[in-house]
CSV table of C-alpha atoms and ligand atoms in Angstrom, one decimal:
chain,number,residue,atom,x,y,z
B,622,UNK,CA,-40.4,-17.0,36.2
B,623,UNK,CA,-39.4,-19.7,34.1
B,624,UNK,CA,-35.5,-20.3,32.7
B,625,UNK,CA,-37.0,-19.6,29.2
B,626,UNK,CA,-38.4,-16.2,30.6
B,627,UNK,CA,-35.4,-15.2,32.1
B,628,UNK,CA,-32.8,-16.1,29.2
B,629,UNK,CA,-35.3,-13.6,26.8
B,630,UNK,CA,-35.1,-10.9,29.4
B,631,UNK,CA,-31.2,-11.2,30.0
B,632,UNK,CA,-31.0,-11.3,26.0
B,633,UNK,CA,-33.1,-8.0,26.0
B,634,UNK,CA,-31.0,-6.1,28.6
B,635,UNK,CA,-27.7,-7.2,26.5
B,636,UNK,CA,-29.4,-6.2,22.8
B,637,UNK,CA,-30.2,-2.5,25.0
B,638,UNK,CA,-26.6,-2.2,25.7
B,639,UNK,CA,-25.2,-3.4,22.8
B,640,UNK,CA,-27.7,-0.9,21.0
B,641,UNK,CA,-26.2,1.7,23.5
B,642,UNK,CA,-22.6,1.4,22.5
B,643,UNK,CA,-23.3,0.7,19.1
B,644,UNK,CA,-24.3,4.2,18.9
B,645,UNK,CA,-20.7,5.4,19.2
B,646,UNK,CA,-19.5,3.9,15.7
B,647,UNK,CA,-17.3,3.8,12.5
B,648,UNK,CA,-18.3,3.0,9.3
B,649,UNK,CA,-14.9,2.2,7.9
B,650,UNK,CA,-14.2,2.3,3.6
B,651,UNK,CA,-10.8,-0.1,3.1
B,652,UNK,CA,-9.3,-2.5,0.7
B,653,UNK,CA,-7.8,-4.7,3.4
B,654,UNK,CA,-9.4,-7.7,2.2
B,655,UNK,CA,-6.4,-10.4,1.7
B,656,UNK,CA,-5.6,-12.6,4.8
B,657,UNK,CA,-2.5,-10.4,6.0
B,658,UNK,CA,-4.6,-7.4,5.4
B,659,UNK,CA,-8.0,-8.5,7.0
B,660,UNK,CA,-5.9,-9.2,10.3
B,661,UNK,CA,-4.8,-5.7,10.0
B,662,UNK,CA,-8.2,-4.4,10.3
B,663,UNK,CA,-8.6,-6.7,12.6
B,664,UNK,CA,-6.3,-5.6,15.2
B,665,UNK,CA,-8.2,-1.6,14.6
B,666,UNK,CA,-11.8,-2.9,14.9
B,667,UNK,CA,-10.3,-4.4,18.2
B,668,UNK,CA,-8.6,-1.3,20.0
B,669,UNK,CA,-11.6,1.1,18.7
B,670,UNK,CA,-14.2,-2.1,20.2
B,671,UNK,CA,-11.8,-1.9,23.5
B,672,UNK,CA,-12.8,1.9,23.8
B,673,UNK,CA,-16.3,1.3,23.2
B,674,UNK,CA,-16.5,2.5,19.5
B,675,UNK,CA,-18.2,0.1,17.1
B,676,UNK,CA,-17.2,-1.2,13.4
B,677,UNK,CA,-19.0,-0.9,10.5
B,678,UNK,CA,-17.4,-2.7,8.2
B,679,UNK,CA,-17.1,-1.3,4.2
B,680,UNK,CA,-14.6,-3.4,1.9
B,681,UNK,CA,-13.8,-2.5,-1.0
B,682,UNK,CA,-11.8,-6.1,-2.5
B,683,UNK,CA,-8.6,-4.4,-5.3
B,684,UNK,CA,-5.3,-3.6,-4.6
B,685,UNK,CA,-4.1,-0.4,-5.2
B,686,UNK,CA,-7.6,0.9,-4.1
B,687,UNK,CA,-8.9,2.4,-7.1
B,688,UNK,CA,-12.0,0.4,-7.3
B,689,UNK,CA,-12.5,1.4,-2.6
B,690,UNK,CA,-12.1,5.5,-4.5
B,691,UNK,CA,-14.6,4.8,-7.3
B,692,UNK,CA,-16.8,3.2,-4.6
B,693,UNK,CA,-16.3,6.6,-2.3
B,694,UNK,CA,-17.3,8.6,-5.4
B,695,UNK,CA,-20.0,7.4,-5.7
B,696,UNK,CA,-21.3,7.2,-2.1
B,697,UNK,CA,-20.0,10.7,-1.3
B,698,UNK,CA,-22.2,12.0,-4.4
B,699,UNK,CA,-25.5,10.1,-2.8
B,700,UNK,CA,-24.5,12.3,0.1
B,701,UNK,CA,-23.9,9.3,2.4
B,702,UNK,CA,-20.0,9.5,3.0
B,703,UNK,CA,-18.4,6.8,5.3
B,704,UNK,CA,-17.2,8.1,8.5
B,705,UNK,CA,-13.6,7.5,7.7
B,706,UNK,CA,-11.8,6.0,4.7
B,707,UNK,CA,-8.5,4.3,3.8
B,708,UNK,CA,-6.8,6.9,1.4
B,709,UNK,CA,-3.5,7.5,-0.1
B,710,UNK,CA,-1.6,10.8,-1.0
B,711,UNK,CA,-3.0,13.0,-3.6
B,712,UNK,CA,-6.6,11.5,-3.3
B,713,UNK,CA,-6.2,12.7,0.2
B,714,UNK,CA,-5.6,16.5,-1.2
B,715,UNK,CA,-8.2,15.7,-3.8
B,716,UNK,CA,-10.8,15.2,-1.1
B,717,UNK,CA,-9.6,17.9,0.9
B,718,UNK,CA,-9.4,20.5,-2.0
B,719,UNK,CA,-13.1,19.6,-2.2
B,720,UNK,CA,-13.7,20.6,1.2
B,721,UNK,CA,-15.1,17.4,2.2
B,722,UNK,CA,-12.8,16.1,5.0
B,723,UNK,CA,-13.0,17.1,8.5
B,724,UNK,CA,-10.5,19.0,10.2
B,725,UNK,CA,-8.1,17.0,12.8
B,726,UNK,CA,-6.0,20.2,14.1
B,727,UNK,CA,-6.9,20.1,17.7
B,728,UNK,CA,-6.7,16.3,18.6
B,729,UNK,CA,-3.3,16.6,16.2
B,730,UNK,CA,-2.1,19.5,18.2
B,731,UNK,CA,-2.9,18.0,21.6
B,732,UNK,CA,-1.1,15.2,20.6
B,733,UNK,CA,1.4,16.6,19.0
B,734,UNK,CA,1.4,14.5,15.7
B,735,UNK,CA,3.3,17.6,13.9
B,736,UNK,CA,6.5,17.0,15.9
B,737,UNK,CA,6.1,12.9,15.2
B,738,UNK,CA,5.0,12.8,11.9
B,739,UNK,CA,7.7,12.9,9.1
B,740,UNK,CA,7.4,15.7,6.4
B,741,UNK,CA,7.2,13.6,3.6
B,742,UNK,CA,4.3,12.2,5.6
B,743,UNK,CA,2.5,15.3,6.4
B,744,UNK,CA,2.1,16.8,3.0
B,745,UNK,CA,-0.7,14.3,2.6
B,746,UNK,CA,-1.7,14.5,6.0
B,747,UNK,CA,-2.2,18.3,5.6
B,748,UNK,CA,-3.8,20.5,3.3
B,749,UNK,CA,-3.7,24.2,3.2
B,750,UNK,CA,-1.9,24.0,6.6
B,751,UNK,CA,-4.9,21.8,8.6
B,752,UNK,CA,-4.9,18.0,9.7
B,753,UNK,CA,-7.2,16.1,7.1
B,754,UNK,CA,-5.6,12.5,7.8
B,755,UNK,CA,-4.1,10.2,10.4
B,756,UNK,CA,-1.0,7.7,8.9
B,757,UNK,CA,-1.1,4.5,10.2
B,758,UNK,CA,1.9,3.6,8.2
B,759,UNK,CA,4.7,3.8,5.3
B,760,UNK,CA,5.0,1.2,2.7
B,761,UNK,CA,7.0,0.8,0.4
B,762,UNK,CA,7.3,-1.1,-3.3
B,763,UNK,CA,10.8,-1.7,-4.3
B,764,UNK,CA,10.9,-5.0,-2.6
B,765,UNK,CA,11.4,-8.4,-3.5
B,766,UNK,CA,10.1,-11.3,-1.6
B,767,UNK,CA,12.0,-14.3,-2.4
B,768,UNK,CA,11.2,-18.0,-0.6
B,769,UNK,CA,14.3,-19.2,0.9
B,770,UNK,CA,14.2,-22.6,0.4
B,771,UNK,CA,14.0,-22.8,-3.3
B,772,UNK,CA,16.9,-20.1,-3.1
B,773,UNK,CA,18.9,-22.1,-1.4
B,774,UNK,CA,17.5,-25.6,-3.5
B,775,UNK,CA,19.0,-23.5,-7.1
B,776,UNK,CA,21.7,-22.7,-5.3
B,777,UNK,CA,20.6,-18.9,-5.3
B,778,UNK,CA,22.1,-16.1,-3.3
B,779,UNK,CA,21.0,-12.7,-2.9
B,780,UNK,CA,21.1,-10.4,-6.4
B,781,UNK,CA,22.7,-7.5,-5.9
B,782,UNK,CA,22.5,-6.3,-9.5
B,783,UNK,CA,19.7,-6.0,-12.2
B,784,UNK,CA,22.2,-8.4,-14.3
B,785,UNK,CA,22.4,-11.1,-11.0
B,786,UNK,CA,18.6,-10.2,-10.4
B,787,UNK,CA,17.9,-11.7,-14.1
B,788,UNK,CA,20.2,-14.3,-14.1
B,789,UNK,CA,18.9,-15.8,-10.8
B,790,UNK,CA,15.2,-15.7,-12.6
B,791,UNK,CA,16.6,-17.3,-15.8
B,792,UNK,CA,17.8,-20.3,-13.3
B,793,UNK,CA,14.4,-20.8,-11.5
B,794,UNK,CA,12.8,-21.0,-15.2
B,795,UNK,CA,15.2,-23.4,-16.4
B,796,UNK,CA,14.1,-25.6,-13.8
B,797,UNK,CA,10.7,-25.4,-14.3
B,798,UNK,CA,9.8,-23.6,-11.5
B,799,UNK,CA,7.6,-19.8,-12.1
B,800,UNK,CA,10.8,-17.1,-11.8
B,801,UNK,CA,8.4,-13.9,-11.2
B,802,UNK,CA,4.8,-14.5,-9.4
B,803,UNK,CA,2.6,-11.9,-10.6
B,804,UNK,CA,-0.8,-10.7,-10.8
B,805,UNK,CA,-1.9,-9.5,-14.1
B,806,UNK,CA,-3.5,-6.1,-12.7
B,807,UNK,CA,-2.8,-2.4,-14.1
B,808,UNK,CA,-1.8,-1.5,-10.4
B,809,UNK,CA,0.7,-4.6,-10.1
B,810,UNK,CA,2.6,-4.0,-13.4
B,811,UNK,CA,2.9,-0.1,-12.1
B,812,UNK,CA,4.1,-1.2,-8.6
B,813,UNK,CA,6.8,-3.1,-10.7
B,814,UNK,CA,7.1,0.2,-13.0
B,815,UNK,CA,7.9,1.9,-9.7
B,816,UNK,CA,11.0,0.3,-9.5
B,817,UNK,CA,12.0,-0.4,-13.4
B,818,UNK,CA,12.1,3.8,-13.5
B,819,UNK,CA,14.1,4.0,-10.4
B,820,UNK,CA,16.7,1.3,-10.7
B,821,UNK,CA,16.8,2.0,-14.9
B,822,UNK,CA,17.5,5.9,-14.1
B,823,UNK,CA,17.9,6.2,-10.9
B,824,UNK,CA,16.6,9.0,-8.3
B,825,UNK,CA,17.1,11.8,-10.3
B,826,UNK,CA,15.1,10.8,-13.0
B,827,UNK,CA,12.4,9.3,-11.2
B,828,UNK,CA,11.9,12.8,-9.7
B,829,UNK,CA,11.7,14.1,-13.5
B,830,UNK,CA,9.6,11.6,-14.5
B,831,UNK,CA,7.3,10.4,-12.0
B,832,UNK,CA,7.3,13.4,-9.9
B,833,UNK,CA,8.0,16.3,-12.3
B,834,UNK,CA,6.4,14.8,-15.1
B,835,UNK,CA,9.0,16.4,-17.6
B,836,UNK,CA,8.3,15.1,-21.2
B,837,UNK,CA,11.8,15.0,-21.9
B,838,UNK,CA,12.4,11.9,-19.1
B,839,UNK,CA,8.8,10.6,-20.2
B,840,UNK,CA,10.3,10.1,-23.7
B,841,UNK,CA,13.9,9.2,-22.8
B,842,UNK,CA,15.9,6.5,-23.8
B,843,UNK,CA,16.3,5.6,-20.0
B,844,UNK,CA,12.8,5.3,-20.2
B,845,UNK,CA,12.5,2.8,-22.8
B,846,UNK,CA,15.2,0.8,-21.3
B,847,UNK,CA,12.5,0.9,-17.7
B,848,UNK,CA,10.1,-0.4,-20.6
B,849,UNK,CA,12.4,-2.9,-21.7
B,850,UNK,CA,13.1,-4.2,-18.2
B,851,UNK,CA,9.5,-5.0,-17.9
B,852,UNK,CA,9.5,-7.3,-21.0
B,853,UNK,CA,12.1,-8.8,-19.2
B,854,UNK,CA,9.6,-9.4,-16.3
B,855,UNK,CA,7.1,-10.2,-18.3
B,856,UNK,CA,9.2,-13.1,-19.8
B,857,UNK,CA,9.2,-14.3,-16.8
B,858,UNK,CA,5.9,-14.6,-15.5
B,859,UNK,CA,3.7,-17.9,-15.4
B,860,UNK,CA,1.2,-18.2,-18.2
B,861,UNK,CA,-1.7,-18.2,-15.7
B,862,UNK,CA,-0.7,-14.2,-14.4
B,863,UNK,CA,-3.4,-12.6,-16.1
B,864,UNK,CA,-6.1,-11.2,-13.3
B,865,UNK,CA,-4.8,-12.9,-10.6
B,866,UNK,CA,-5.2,-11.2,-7.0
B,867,UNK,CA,-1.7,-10.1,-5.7
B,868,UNK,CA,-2.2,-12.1,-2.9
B,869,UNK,CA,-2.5,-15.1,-4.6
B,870,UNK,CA,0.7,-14.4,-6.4
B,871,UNK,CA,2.4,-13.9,-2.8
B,872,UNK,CA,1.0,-17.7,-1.9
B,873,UNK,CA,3.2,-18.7,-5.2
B,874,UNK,CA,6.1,-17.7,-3.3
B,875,UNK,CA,5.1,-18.6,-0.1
B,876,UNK,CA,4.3,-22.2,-1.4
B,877,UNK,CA,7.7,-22.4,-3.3
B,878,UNK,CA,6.1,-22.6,-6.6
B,879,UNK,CA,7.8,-19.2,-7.8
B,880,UNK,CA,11.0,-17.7,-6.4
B,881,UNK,CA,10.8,-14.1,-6.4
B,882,UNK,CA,7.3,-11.7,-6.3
B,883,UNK,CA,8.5,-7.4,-6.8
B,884,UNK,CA,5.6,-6.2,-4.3
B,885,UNK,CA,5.3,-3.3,-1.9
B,886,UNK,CA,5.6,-4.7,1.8
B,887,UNK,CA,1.6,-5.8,2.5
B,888,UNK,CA,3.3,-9.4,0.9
B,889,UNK,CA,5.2,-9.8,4.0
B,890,UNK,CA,1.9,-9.5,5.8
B,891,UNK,CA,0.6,-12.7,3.9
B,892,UNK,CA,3.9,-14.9,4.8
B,893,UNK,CA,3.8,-13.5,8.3
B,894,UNK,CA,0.1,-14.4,7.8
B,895,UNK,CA,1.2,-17.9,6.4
B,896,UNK,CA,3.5,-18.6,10.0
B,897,UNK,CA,6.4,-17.7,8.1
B,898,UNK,CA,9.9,-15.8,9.6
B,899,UNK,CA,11.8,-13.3,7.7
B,900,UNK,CA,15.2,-14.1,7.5
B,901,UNK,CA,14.1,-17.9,7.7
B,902,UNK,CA,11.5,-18.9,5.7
B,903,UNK,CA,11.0,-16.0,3.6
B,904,UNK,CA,13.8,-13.4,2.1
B,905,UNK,CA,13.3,-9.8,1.6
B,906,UNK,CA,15.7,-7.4,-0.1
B,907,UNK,CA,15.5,-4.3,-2.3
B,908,UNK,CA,14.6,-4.2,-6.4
B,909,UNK,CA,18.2,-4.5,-7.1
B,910,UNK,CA,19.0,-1.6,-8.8
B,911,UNK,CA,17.3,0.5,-7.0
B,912,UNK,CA,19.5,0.1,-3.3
B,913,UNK,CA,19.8,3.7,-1.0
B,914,UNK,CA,16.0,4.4,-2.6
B,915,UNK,CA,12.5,3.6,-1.2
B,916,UNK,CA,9.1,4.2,-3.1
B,917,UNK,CA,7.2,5.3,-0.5
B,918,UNK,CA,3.2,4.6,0.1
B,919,UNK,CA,1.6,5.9,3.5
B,920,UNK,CA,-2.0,4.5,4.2
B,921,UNK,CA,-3.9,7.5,6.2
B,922,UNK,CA,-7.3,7.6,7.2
B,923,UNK,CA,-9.4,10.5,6.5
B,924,UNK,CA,-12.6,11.7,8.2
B,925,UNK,CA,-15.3,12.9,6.0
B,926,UNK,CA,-17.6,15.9,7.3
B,927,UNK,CA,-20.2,14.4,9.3
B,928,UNK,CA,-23.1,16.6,11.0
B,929,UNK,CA,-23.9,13.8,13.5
B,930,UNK,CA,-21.8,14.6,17.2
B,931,UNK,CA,-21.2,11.0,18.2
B,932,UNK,CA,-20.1,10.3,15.3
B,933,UNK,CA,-17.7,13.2,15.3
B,934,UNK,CA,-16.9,11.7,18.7
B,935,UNK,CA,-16.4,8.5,17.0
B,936,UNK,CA,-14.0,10.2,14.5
B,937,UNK,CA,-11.9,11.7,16.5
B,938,UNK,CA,-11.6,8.2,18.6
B,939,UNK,CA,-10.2,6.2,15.6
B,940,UNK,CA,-8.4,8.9,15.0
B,941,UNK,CA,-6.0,9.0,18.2
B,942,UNK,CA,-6.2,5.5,18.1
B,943,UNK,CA,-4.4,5.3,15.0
B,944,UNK,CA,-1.8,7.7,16.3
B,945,UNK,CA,-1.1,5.9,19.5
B,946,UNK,CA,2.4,4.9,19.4
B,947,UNK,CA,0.9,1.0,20.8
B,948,UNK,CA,-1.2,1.1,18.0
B,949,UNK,CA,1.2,1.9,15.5
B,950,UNK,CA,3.4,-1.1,16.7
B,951,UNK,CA,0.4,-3.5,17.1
B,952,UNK,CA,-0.5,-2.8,13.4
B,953,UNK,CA,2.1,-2.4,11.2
B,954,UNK,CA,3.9,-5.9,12.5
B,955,UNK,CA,0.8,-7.3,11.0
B,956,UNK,CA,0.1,-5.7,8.0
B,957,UNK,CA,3.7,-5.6,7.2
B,958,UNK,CA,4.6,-1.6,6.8
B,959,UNK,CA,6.6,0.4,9.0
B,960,UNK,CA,4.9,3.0,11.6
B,961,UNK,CA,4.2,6.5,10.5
B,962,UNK,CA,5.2,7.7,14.1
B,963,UNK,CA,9.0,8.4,13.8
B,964,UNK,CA,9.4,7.9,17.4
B,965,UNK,CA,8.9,4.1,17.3
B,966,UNK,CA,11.6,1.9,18.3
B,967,UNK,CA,12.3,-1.0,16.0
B,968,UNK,CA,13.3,-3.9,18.5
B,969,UNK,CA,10.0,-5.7,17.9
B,970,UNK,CA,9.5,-5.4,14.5
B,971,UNK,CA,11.1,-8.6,11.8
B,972,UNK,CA,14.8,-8.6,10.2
B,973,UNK,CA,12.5,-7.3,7.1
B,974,UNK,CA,10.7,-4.8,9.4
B,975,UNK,CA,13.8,-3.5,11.4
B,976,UNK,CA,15.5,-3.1,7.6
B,977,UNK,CA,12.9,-1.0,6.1
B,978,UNK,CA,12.7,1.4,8.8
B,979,UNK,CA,16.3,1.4,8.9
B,980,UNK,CA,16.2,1.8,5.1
B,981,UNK,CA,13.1,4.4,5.0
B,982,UNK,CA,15.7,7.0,8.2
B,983,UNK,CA,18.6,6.4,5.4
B,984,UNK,CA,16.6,7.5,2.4
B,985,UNK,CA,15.0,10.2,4.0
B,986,UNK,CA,18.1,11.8,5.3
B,987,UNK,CA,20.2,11.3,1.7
B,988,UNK,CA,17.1,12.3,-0.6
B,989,UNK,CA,16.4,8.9,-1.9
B,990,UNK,CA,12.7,9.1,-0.5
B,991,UNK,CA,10.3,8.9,-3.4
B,992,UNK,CA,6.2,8.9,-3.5
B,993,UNK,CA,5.2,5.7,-5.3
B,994,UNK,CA,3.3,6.4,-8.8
B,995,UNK,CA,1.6,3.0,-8.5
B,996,UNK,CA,0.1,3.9,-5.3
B,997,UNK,CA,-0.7,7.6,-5.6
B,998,UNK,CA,2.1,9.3,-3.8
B,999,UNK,CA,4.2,10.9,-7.0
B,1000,UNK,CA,1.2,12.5,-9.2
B,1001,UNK,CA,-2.3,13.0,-8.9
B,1002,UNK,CA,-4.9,9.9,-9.8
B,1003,UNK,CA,-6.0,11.5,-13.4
B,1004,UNK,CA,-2.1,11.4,-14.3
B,1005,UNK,CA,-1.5,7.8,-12.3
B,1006,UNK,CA,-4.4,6.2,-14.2
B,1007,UNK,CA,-2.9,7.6,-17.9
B,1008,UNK,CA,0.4,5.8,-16.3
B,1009,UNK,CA,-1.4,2.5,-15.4
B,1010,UNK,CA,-3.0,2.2,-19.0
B,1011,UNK,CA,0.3,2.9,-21.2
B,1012,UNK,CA,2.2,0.6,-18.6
B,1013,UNK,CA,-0.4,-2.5,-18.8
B,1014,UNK,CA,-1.0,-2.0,-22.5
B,1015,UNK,CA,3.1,-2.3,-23.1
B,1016,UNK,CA,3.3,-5.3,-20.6
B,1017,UNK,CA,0.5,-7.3,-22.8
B,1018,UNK,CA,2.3,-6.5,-25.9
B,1019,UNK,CA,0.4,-3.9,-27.2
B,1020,UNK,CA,3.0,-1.2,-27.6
B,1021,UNK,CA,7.1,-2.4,-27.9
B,1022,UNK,CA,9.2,-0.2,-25.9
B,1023,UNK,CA,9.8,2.6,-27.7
B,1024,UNK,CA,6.1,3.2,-28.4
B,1025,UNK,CA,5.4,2.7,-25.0
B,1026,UNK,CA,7.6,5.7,-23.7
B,1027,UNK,CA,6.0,7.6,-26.7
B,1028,UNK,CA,3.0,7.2,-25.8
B,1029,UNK,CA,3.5,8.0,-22.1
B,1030,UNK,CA,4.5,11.9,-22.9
B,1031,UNK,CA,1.1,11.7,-24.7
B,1032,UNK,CA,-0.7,10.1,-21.9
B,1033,UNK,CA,0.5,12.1,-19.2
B,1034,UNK,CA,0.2,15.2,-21.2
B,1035,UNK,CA,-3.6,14.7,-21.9
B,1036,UNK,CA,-4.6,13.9,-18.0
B,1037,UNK,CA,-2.6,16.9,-16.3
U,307,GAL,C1,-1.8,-0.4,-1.3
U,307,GAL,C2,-2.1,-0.1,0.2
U,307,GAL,C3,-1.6,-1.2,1.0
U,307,GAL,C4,-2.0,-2.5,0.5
U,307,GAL,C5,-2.0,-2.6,-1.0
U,307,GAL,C6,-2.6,-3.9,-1.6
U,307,GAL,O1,-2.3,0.7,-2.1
U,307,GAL,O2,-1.4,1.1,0.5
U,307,GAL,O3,-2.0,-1.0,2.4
U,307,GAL,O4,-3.2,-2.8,1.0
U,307,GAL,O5,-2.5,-1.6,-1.6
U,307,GAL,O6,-3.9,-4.0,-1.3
């Protein structure tokens, strides 16, 4: 046999096996699509490839994730659902209501995810009592990401006020640098919104507003002064924010052309990303204003209802891999969230990483633990979306203040 014939056949035997274990595979919808992000996935399509599961990969580019939901829509309604999907709080109950996720309860008892899994947590990893989603993680998106060495050039220390937190910004535009990098995007102006309502009323009335969705707090003075804190922002921003992917706007800060970005904690995955050290290169600290409170966001993975076995296999696979206490560390120091698990130890995580877990125990114990509106965790998507418009239409001067908290009650009223 010649070497030619013998390299086809070797190349046919591997193509058979590779077939073989292909067989036992995800198709994975996600909007991990920025660097920090992609080497999140990353480190999942590795542990499932290590237990013999394949990836088929489904990316949905758009923080936020509403364009990956329209996307789902769409495919769930030509009756080819993905086998699992990134998904945040009430789109999770959404999908469930519809009776179109599969049910974890077995692999979650087994594993005893209830006793793990915090309660703020599992009321969107449960519906009507059952396991419809494995958390791989808690953001959160009153943070500030500041770069150090332009702090410490304008002779900037930490804000610890919303007064300190605009005077610091007033400094970096006086000398010429961008104060606030930011991504014109409905779903970045609301992730700043998040914190505007919080540190403008505090937790109270974010409960009322965001969570309660009482007209009386939609309306409010305090919310026009969260309205007002925004123009602030806005004065703030470069001229060039309109559009711009969030992750560029983190590369601002990371390349000290802008001091400060207000961004939930994937922007530490980009300076991580970048070979940048919290603490050292990079600064994180809360929205000032908003201390002793965390927005929360947990990224789950739900399993749509698949007839096929292997694939249920499959399923269940990613789904204990998710869950593994190794996994959750391996991840989440990438991607730059917190694990889900509260049984994780926080020695290996970053200063920021060891402070929001630290931060998220605190909250949780004193109720200062809220679901983010930007990213689906406070009200359903129908009212988020009336949110995003009103809050983008006031930041491009559309509506002043005033109007804009008028025209909230109106929004919010029509989409519930
Ligand atoms: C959030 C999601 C994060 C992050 C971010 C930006 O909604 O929970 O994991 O990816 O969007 O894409």
């Amino acid at each position: 046999m010649t070497m030619m014939k013998k390299l086809h056949m070797t190349v046919a035997v591997l193509a058979l096996s590779t077939t073989a274990a292909a067989a036992q595979e995800v198709e994975v919808l996600h909007w991990w699509t920025s660097g920090g992000e992609a080497a999140a996935v990353g480190t999942l399509r590795d542990t499932l490839a290590a237990g013999g599961i394949g990836w088929q990969d489904m990316p949905v580019a758009g923080g936020g994730g509403s364009d990956a939901m329209t996307v789902l829509r769409a495919r769930v309604t030509a009756g080819d659902a993905p086998t699992a999907v990134q998904m945040l709080g009430f789109s999770i109950q959404d999908w469930a209501a519809e009776g179109a996720l599969a049910n974890l309860d077995s692999l979650a008892a087994d594993q005893g995810w209830a006793d793990v899994v915090p309660a703020a947590l599992q009321r969107f990893s449960t519906y009507d009592g059952s396991w419809v989603a494995a958390p791989v993680n808690v953001h959160s998106t009153n943070w500030v990401w500041a770069n150090t060495a332009l702090m410490a050039e304008l002779g900037i220390t930490q804000p610890t006020s919303w007064e300190e937190f605009v005077a610091a910004m007033e400094t970096a535009k006086a000398a010429g640098y961008t104060a606030l990098a930011h991504g014109g995007q409905a779903w970045q102006e609301a992730t700043m919104f998040d914190s505007m309502v919080m540190g403008a009323g505090g937790p109270d009335f974010y409960q009322a507003a965001m969570v309660d969705l009482d007209p009386a707090a939609l309306g409010s003075d305090t919310m026009v002064e969260a309205f007002d804190r925004m123009a602030t922002l806005r004065s703030y921003v470069d001229d060039n924010f309109s559009g711009r992917d969030w992750n560029l706007a983190t590369a601002m800060v990371i390349n000290g052309d802008a001091l400060f970005q207000i961004m939930g904690d994937w922007a530490k995955g980009e300076f991580v990303n970048a070979g940048m050290t919290a603490g050292n290169e990079f600064q994180c600290f809360r929205v000032p204003g908003t201390e002793g409170t965390v927005t929360f966001n947990s990224d789950q993975f739900a399993m749509f209802n698949v007839a096929d076995e292997s694939d249920q296999a499959s399923q269940l696979a990613m789904a204990s891999a998710v869950m593994s206490p190794e996994f959750q560390v391996t991840f989440n120091l990438v991607k730059g969230s917190v694990p889900a698990r509260t049984d994780i130890p926080s020695d290996q995580f970053d200063a920021c990483g060891q402070l929001g877990m630290a931060q998220l125990a605190e909250a949780a114990a004193s109720g200062g633990l809220f679901g983010s509106m930007a990213h689906g965790h406070a009200n359903t998507p129908s009212v988020q979306n009336a949110m995003y418009d009103v809050i983008t239409a006031h930041f491009n001067g559309e509506y002043d203040a005033a109007t804009a908290a008028a025209e909230l009650v109106t929004a919010v009223e029509i989409a519930q």
